[in-house]
């Protein structure tokens, strides 16, 4: 049974049922927030050991350097070793920074605009137009960076195995197209995983711009939700093999591993790219917070330590994702309304509602105290051309609150769908 | 007795004596570093309590917010209260950031170049030329920022009470002159203190640029070396009083209060300036490391806590500065060679040697293992037109090493002076 095959009377019945359900929500006085991919307090508790680390008298790194003082621009060696392995980049080509990989992406664009990349004919700011390919749905903060810097965004469809390569291939013949955003593993919000073949083509394809960059934001590299622990494609190795070592810039962080606000971020790439970044970084700071890096190194110990911690996150998160998908299935499934992802990792469920109703659904939800990310947020300029996509962030609320919120959201989806069907 | 009044024979005698002393230095195998204003390990030890803070189970700020999570773009309220008082800026107009105020200055210039200040006719990057007034001698990292961004630097003389206002007054009639660097208290390297009258004139003077900025880097606000605890002029209050609230941007940090590499930095200014900065900062990060800010708040407690800690720094530092000035006096004084500051605070002694010999002195010292900041570093483009100024950073070495280093430096000064006198 789908909405399409129903009579007006049947749809009217649904409309009345959902209107009644919505009235109940209006009286419930909810205050639930599904807007951002924030870890819950229970997840943060997993890293509480950090609150007393590095510990009394502990301030020397493995090389014996006093981490309390200035210096060490590229960050603590032993922490770069751990995340270099996760990123598949030699530790010498990894920078450990402050608490936000977004800041490294921001500054990469700033340096490119004001100075140019190592292989740029001129600073990007001196180009008439700079364009970026933006697989959609995608991460709103990537798009906000482009908008901040006047970089024109070109959406391409993101399939479950990566961006639509036919579209990408056509776009990179334009020398003004200087880059592409990629969240290779468990993309925000669709959970898409860029497969090896597509990664290889991204690394190897001819681009008209000599300084084309893949902004490889591996924010969810180790954030599995199933036993199938997806291994991210080795983009730097692929790029070197195809003669484009400077093409990928890799980003990662512990924001959703340890403390969201007090983690460590990482950037990796070719020696030339890393030297370029450090040369500009040296004007901005004398070095990162090495004590926080030491704290993380003592807490995580090694790659196995990271995976062990992520297993504990998974134990908290997998049931929450299950609540989302099973609630959507039981509430929307019978009507054949909407479709949603069942991701193998990451922080989001991507929900597609009937075209033209996403904005209405989010407003309906907001009015009964269920805060959702604005419809369209996963698209450049906030513009979802189909008004279809809603990003659900299930991590922060308690399971009980989450169940109430998704049930309420489903009511809003059905109500908006019925409204639309009756209006047509 | 001065060098000028000596006969060639007498100078030859000095040359031979100092050459012999220099040979002794050559054989001593020294490895001493007076280059950077780094705190010593003994100073860092004063803040070792931070190594176990905030403490088990401690992660809520005064308002009850979980500091482990994302958010709080402008930083922890209670820490902004403390440093707002020190900066003489309301806490609401203070941002607490990461570990480096240099980064805030860097990003201020980046935002100005790419977007313009709140009162800019256009982004600074769209101006034909942007110029900054640079009081000299000054801080090399300020000058490096200007150079990085193609901002033309115009040196003006820094007197012991502030920049030469006759020069400044003439320069600000040029609309391309968009700013001035000021270290108001215990300037790097001269120890100069901008007095109230000069601060008032800087705040009140007519400038051709509507978006003229005073980059008020109060790095040594509480870094006293004597009982005379200089109070910095209230530049924001003065600027508001004269109708230019947006003119000053104030910077400070705990880099030389707690841990040099793991402190907290601060920026203050008018509401319009702070909103402008936060609007751009929001694209770069979701928030600062609030746990490190909580750690600092718990450790410092209040303004009195800051002053009590600085008293302990002073007990370590004042004797080191005494070693520098007394060694220079005993070694150079008898010859009337050179002049140097005896600062009431801050991190440096500024030494002027006979014109044309600073570079030679620094090279002579380097060759015997006494590393000095390159001559000219305190001038834009590294160019000291008189080749006269040498910056001495006495804080990092032990007293014993410092005494050896300054004695060796004095030998180099006398040797270079004698060489020059004989060559003329």
PDB file of N, CA, C and O in Angstrom, chain B residues 124 127 129-134 151-154 156 167-180 205-213:
ATOM      1  N   UNK B 124      40.164  44.583   2.769  1.00  0.00           N
ATOM      2  CA  UNK B 124      41.518  45.124   2.655  1.00  0.00           C
ATOM      3  C   UNK B 124      42.251  44.526   1.453  1.00  0.00           C
ATOM      4  O   UNK B 124      43.088  45.170   0.841  1.00  0.00           O
ATOM      5  N   UNK B 127      42.081  46.597  -1.605  1.00  0.00           N
ATOM      6  CA  UNK B 127      42.783  47.886  -1.627  1.00  0.00           C
ATOM      7  C   UNK B 127      44.071  47.725  -2.433  1.00  0.00           C
ATOM      8  O   UNK B 127      44.676  46.658  -2.440  1.00  0.00           O
ATOM      9  N   UNK B 129      46.912  49.138  -1.756  1.00  0.00           N
ATOM     10  CA  UNK B 129      47.982  48.960  -0.772  1.00  0.00           C
ATOM     11  C   UNK B 129      47.399  49.121   0.626  1.00  0.00           C
ATOM     12  O   UNK B 129      46.549  49.981   0.841  1.00  0.00           O
ATOM     13  N   UNK B 130      47.841  48.285   1.532  1.00  0.00           N
ATOM     14  CA  UNK B 130      47.495  48.456   2.944  1.00  0.00           C
ATOM     15  C   UNK B 130      48.814  48.638   3.695  1.00  0.00           C
ATOM     16  O   UNK B 130      49.771  47.904   3.471  1.00  0.00           O
ATOM     17  N   UNK B 131      48.833  49.648   4.554  1.00  0.00           N
ATOM     18  CA  UNK B 131      50.061  49.945   5.301  1.00  0.00           C
ATOM     19  C   UNK B 131      49.789  49.905   6.802  1.00  0.00           C
ATOM     20  O   UNK B 131      48.699  50.263   7.246  1.00  0.00           O
ATOM     21  N   UNK B 132      50.781  49.494   7.542  1.00  0.00           N
ATOM     22  CA  UNK B 132      50.704  49.499   9.004  1.00  0.00           C
ATOM     23  C   UNK B 132      51.881  50.280   9.567  1.00  0.00           C
ATOM     24  O   UNK B 132      53.003  50.186   9.064  1.00  0.00           O
ATOM     25  N   UNK B 133      51.590  50.999  10.636  1.00  0.00           N
ATOM     26  CA  UNK B 133      52.652  51.696  11.358  1.00  0.00           C
ATOM     27  C   UNK B 133      53.267  50.718  12.355  1.00  0.00           C
ATOM     28  O   UNK B 133      52.553  50.060  13.113  1.00  0.00           O
ATOM     29  N   UNK B 134      54.580  50.628  12.320  1.00  0.00           N
ATOM     30  CA  UNK B 134      55.297  49.659  13.160  1.00  0.00           C
ATOM     31  C   UNK B 134      56.301  50.379  14.048  1.00  0.00           C
ATOM     32  O   UNK B 134      57.407  50.694  13.603  1.00  0.00           O
ATOM     33  N   UNK B 151      51.235  43.444   3.736  1.00  0.00           N
ATOM     34  CA  UNK B 151      50.934  44.749   4.333  1.00  0.00           C
ATOM     35  C   UNK B 151      52.247  45.517   4.478  1.00  0.00           C
ATOM     36  O   UNK B 151      53.183  45.027   5.107  1.00  0.00           O
ATOM     37  N   UNK B 152      52.290  46.693   3.875  1.00  0.00           N
ATOM     38  CA  UNK B 152      53.521  47.488   3.871  1.00  0.00           C
ATOM     39  C   UNK B 152      53.773  48.058   5.264  1.00  0.00           C
ATOM     40  O   UNK B 152      52.866  48.617   5.879  1.00  0.00           O
ATOM     41  N   UNK B 153      54.991  47.900   5.739  1.00  0.00           N
ATOM     42  CA  UNK B 153      55.300  48.336   7.104  1.00  0.00           C
ATOM     43  C   UNK B 153      56.070  49.643   7.097  1.00  0.00           C
ATOM     44  O   UNK B 153      57.040  49.801   6.352  1.00  0.00           O
ATOM     45  N   UNK B 154      55.613  50.577   7.931  1.00  0.00           N
ATOM     46  CA  UNK B 154      56.290  51.869   8.054  1.00  0.00           C
ATOM     47  C   UNK B 154      56.807  51.991   9.476  1.00  0.00           C
ATOM     48  O   UNK B 154      56.027  52.137  10.423  1.00  0.00           O
ATOM     49  N   UNK B 156      58.195  53.583  12.825  1.00  0.00           N
ATOM     50  CA  UNK B 156      58.318  54.871  13.528  1.00  0.00           C
ATOM     51  C   UNK B 156      59.046  54.587  14.842  1.00  0.00           C
ATOM     52  O   UNK B 156      58.999  53.467  15.349  1.00  0.00           O
ATOM     53  N   UNK B 167      55.413  61.558  14.149  1.00  0.00           N
ATOM     54  CA  UNK B 167      55.456  60.676  12.977  1.00  0.00           C
ATOM     55  C   UNK B 167      54.094  60.018  12.743  1.00  0.00           C
ATOM     56  O   UNK B 167      53.598  59.939  11.625  1.00  0.00           O
ATOM     57  N   UNK B 168      53.501  59.525  13.815  1.00  0.00           N
ATOM     58  CA  UNK B 168      52.208  58.827  13.691  1.00  0.00           C
ATOM     59  C   UNK B 168      51.146  59.763  13.124  1.00  0.00           C
ATOM     60  O   UNK B 168      50.420  59.415  12.188  1.00  0.00           O
ATOM     61  N   UNK B 169      51.088  60.954  13.680  1.00  0.00           N
ATOM     62  CA  UNK B 169      50.100  61.953  13.240  1.00  0.00           C
ATOM     63  C   UNK B 169      50.204  62.211  11.739  1.00  0.00           C
ATOM     64  O   UNK B 169      49.198  62.317  11.039  1.00  0.00           O
ATOM     65  N   UNK B 170      51.431  62.297  11.250  1.00  0.00           N
ATOM     66  CA  UNK B 170      51.627  62.559   9.818  1.00  0.00           C
ATOM     67  C   UNK B 170      51.197  61.356   8.987  1.00  0.00           C
ATOM     68  O   UNK B 170      50.575  61.504   7.931  1.00  0.00           O
ATOM     69  N   UNK B 171      51.491  60.168   9.484  1.00  0.00           N
ATOM     70  CA  UNK B 171      51.220  58.958   8.689  1.00  0.00           C
ATOM     71  C   UNK B 171      49.731  58.675   8.549  1.00  0.00           C
ATOM     72  O   UNK B 171      49.277  58.214   7.506  1.00  0.00           O
ATOM     73  N   UNK B 172      48.954  58.919   9.597  1.00  0.00           N
ATOM     74  CA  UNK B 172      47.536  58.530   9.543  1.00  0.00           C
ATOM     75  C   UNK B 172      46.698  59.450   8.651  1.00  0.00           C
ATOM     76  O   UNK B 172      45.504  59.218   8.486  1.00  0.00           O
ATOM     77  N   UNK B 173      47.319  60.453   8.069  1.00  0.00           N
ATOM     78  CA  UNK B 173      46.602  61.240   7.055  1.00  0.00           C
ATOM     79  C   UNK B 173      46.512  60.479   5.736  1.00  0.00           C
ATOM     80  O   UNK B 173      45.813  60.903   4.824  1.00  0.00           O
ATOM     81  N   UNK B 174      47.226  59.374   5.650  1.00  0.00           N
ATOM     82  CA  UNK B 174      47.200  58.520   4.442  1.00  0.00           C
ATOM     83  C   UNK B 174      46.114  57.451   4.621  1.00  0.00           C
ATOM     84  O   UNK B 174      46.203  56.640   5.542  1.00  0.00           O
ATOM     85  N   UNK B 175      45.082  57.454   3.759  1.00  0.00           N
ATOM     86  CA  UNK B 175      43.994  56.460   3.942  1.00  0.00           C
ATOM     87  C   UNK B 175      44.451  55.012   3.761  1.00  0.00           C
ATOM     88  O   UNK B 175      43.735  54.096   4.144  1.00  0.00           O
ATOM     89  N   UNK B 176      45.633  54.810   3.176  1.00  0.00           N
ATOM     90  CA  UNK B 176      46.139  53.439   3.047  1.00  0.00           C
ATOM     91  C   UNK B 176      46.702  52.924   4.364  1.00  0.00           C
ATOM     92  O   UNK B 176      46.923  51.719   4.512  1.00  0.00           O
ATOM     93  N   UNK B 177      46.950  53.821   5.301  1.00  0.00           N
ATOM     94  CA  UNK B 177      47.467  53.409   6.615  1.00  0.00           C
ATOM     95  C   UNK B 177      46.287  52.944   7.462  1.00  0.00           C
ATOM     96  O   UNK B 177      45.456  53.740   7.887  1.00  0.00           O
ATOM     97  N   UNK B 178      46.223  51.622   7.666  1.00  0.00           N
ATOM     98  CA  UNK B 178      45.036  50.994   8.263  1.00  0.00           C
ATOM     99  C   UNK B 178      45.252  50.569   9.709  1.00  0.00           C
ATOM    100  O   UNK B 178      44.301  50.075  10.339  1.00  0.00           O
ATOM    101  N   UNK B 179      46.477  50.664  10.199  1.00  0.00           N
ATOM    102  CA  UNK B 179      46.659  50.179  11.566  1.00  0.00           C
ATOM    103  C   UNK B 179      48.015  50.481  12.137  1.00  0.00           C
ATOM    104  O   UNK B 179      48.923  50.967  11.440  1.00  0.00           O
ATOM    105  N   UNK B 180      48.125  50.204  13.423  1.00  0.00           N
ATOM    106  CA  UNK B 180      49.396  50.356  14.141  1.00  0.00           C
ATOM    107  C   UNK B 180      49.517  49.217  15.146  1.00  0.00           C
ATOM    108  O   UNK B 180      48.528  48.809  15.762  1.00  0.00           O
ATOM    109  N   UNK B 205      42.936  60.598  17.747  1.00  0.00           N
ATOM    110  CA  UNK B 205      43.436  61.296  16.555  1.00  0.00           C
ATOM    111  C   UNK B 205      42.555  61.019  15.328  1.00  0.00           C
ATOM    112  O   UNK B 205      41.928  59.979  15.204  1.00  0.00           O
ATOM    113  N   UNK B 206      42.520  62.005  14.440  1.00  0.00           N
ATOM    114  CA  UNK B 206      41.843  61.798  13.157  1.00  0.00           C
ATOM    115  C   UNK B 206      42.689  60.876  12.292  1.00  0.00           C
ATOM    116  O   UNK B 206      43.914  61.033  12.216  1.00  0.00           O
ATOM    117  N   UNK B 207      42.020  59.919  11.666  1.00  0.00           N
ATOM    118  CA  UNK B 207      42.728  59.050  10.726  1.00  0.00           C
ATOM    119  C   UNK B 207      41.986  59.106   9.403  1.00  0.00           C
ATOM    120  O   UNK B 207      40.752  59.145   9.383  1.00  0.00           O
ATOM    121  N   UNK B 208      42.737  59.094   8.312  1.00  0.00           N
ATOM    122  CA  UNK B 208      42.089  59.137   6.996  1.00  0.00           C
ATOM    123  C   UNK B 208      41.321  57.842   6.743  1.00  0.00           C
ATOM    124  O   UNK B 208      40.266  57.850   6.105  1.00  0.00           O
ATOM    125  N   UNK B 209      41.827  56.718   7.226  1.00  0.00           N
ATOM    126  CA  UNK B 209      41.137  55.434   7.060  1.00  0.00           C
ATOM    127  C   UNK B 209      40.005  55.336   8.074  1.00  0.00           C
ATOM    128  O   UNK B 209      40.247  55.475   9.273  1.00  0.00           O
ATOM    129  N   UNK B 210      38.765  55.092   7.622  1.00  0.00           N
ATOM    130  CA  UNK B 210      37.657  54.963   8.576  1.00  0.00           C
ATOM    131  C   UNK B 210      37.754  53.691   9.410  1.00  0.00           C
ATOM    132  O   UNK B 210      37.128  53.581  10.452  1.00  0.00           O
ATOM    133  N   UNK B 211      38.554  52.730   8.913  1.00  0.00           N
ATOM    134  CA  UNK B 211      38.666  51.420   9.574  1.00  0.00           C
ATOM    135  C   UNK B 211      40.058  51.234  10.168  1.00  0.00           C
ATOM    136  O   UNK B 211      40.577  50.125  10.239  1.00  0.00           O
ATOM    137  N   UNK B 212      40.664  52.340  10.608  1.00  0.00           N
ATOM    138  CA  UNK B 212      41.983  52.281  11.238  1.00  0.00           C
ATOM    139  C   UNK B 212      41.900  51.478  12.532  1.00  0.00           C
ATOM    140  O   UNK B 212      40.975  51.631  13.319  1.00  0.00           O
ATOM    141  N   UNK B 213      42.875  50.595  12.748  1.00  0.00           N
ATOM    142  CA  UNK B 213      42.872  49.753  13.942  1.00  0.00           C
ATOM    143  C   UNK B 213      44.176  49.875  14.741  1.00  0.00           C
ATOM    144  O   UNK B 213      45.266  49.891  14.156  1.00  0.00           O
TER     145      UNK B 213
END
